[in-house]
Short mmCIF file of C-alpha atoms in Angstrom, two decimals:
data_model
loop_
_atom_site.label_atom_id
_atom_site.label_comp_id
_atom_site.label_asym_id
_atom_site.label_seq_id
_atom_site.Cartn_x
_atom_site.Cartn_y
_atom_site.Cartn_z
CA MET A 83 2.60 -11.56 -25.43
CA ASP A 84 6.11 -12.15 -24.55
CA CYS A 85 7.09 -15.60 -24.83
CA ASP A 86 10.29 -17.72 -26.07
CA LEU A 87 10.30 -20.32 -28.87
CA HIS A 88 9.51 -23.29 -26.80
CA GLU A 89 6.11 -21.62 -24.62
CA MET A 90 4.80 -20.74 -28.19
CA LEU A 91 5.34 -24.04 -29.67
CA ASN A 92 3.61 -25.64 -26.33
CA MET A 93 0.94 -23.19 -26.13
CA LEU A 94 0.20 -24.06 -29.97
CA ILE A 95 0.21 -27.65 -29.26
CA ASP A 96 -2.14 -27.11 -26.03
CA TYR A 97 -4.25 -25.37 -28.52
CA GLU A 98 -4.31 -28.49 -30.77
CA ASN A 99 -5.48 -30.94 -28.29
CA GLN A 100 -8.28 -28.36 -26.99
CA LEU A 101 -9.47 -28.21 -30.39
CA THR A 102 -9.56 -31.93 -30.97
CA SER A 103 -10.78 -33.04 -27.19
CA GLU A 104 -13.77 -30.62 -27.99
CA LYS A 105 -14.95 -32.18 -31.38
CA LYS A 106 -14.92 -36.03 -29.51
CA LYS A 107 -16.03 -34.92 -26.06
CA GLY A 108 -18.36 -31.07 -26.73
CA THR A 109 -16.36 -29.96 -23.69
CA VAL A 110 -14.85 -26.50 -23.37
CA MET A 111 -11.29 -25.92 -21.73
CA LEU A 112 -10.26 -22.64 -20.47
CA VAL A 113 -6.58 -22.09 -21.35
CA GLY A 114 -5.03 -19.30 -18.92
CA ASN A 115 -2.14 -16.64 -18.75
CA SER A 116 0.43 -18.46 -18.11
CA SER A 117 3.15 -15.36 -17.33
CA LYS A 118 2.12 -14.74 -14.02
CA LYS A 119 4.37 -15.96 -11.30
CA LYS A 120 2.75 -17.25 -7.68
CA SER A 121 4.46 -15.93 -4.98
CA LYS A 122 5.35 -18.77 -2.12
CA GLY A 123 5.87 -18.03 1.26
CA LYS A 124 3.35 -15.39 1.38
CA SER A 125 -0.24 -16.42 2.04
CA LYS A 126 -2.65 -15.10 4.78
CA PRO A 127 -2.58 -16.14 7.81
CA LYS A 128 -5.47 -17.89 9.17
CA LYS A 129 -7.44 -16.78 11.75
CA LYS A 130 -7.61 -18.59 15.05
CA PRO A 131 -10.45 -19.01 16.96
CA THR A 132 -11.32 -16.56 19.75
CA ALA A 133 -12.72 -17.66 23.17
CA PRO A 134 -15.30 -15.51 24.28
CA LYS A 135 -15.48 -12.66 26.50
CA GLY A 136 -17.62 -13.86 29.30
CA GLY A 137 -14.13 -16.02 30.87
CA VAL A 138 -12.36 -18.96 30.42
CA THR A 139 -13.89 -21.91 28.60
CA LYS A 140 -13.72 -25.75 29.18
CA PRO A 141 -13.03 -27.71 26.28
CA LYS A 142 -15.76 -29.52 24.80
CA GLY A 143 -16.31 -33.10 24.89
CA LYS A 144 -16.13 -36.30 27.40
CA GLU A 145 -13.72 -35.95 30.46
CA SER A 146 -12.21 -38.86 31.67
CA LYS A 147 -10.21 -38.97 34.50
CA ALA A 148 -6.84 -41.56 33.85
CA ASP A 149 -7.06 -44.67 36.02
CA GLN A 150 -4.22 -43.81 38.80
CA SER A 151 -4.57 -47.35 40.52
CA ASP A 152 -1.19 -48.46 39.55
CA ILE A 153 0.21 -44.87 39.22
CA VAL A 154 3.58 -44.50 41.55
CA CYS A 155 4.38 -41.18 42.82
CA PHE A 156 7.77 -40.21 41.82
CA HIS A 157 7.99 -37.85 45.48
CA CYS A 158 6.56 -40.06 47.84
CA LYS A 159 6.61 -43.14 46.33
CA LYS A 160 3.34 -44.10 47.32
CA ILE A 161 0.86 -45.99 44.69
CA GLY A 162 -2.21 -44.12 43.73
CA HIS A 163 -1.25 -40.60 42.69
CA TRP A 164 1.12 -38.35 40.88
CA LYS A 165 3.54 -36.01 41.68
CA ARG A 166 1.53 -33.13 41.17
CA ASN A 167 -1.25 -34.31 43.01
CA CYS A 168 1.05 -35.64 46.33
CA GLN A 169 -0.08 -33.79 49.27
CA GLU A 170 4.01 -34.01 50.74
CA TYR A 171 5.00 -32.27 47.81
CA LEU A 172 2.30 -29.62 47.44
CA ALA A 173 3.39 -28.98 51.20
CA THR A 174 7.03 -28.68 50.45
CA LEU A 175 6.58 -26.67 47.48
CA LYS A 176 4.55 -23.87 50.06
CA ASP A 177 6.81 -23.90 52.74
CA LYS A 178 9.36 -22.80 49.97
CA LYS A 179 7.03 -20.50 48.73
CA GLN A 180 6.67 -18.96 52.17
CA GLY A 181 10.33 -19.25 52.44
CA VAL A 182 10.05 -21.93 55.34
CA PRO A 183 13.62 -23.93 55.79
CA ASN A 184 13.67 -27.85 54.85
CA LYS A 185 12.99 -29.99 58.14
#
């Protein structure tokens, strides 16, 4: 066993405490080898859940729609929808994709 004086003293103190505690409680304590170094940073990556091969699945749970009654669109400034749902905005995107110049 390769250890210095301080490690040996600590091991003897632990052993003595173990013996006195066993006599009092009747329990057994295992002492392991402390010379092994634990590696830091290299741990096994956790497996990510994979989707079934059948296609795209929807998340489970209750699907609730947000209250859009007082929402103001950033594009047309009308109440009741978001910019991503704005018919005017979607039409401009479609026109840009087709190459039609702005009006």
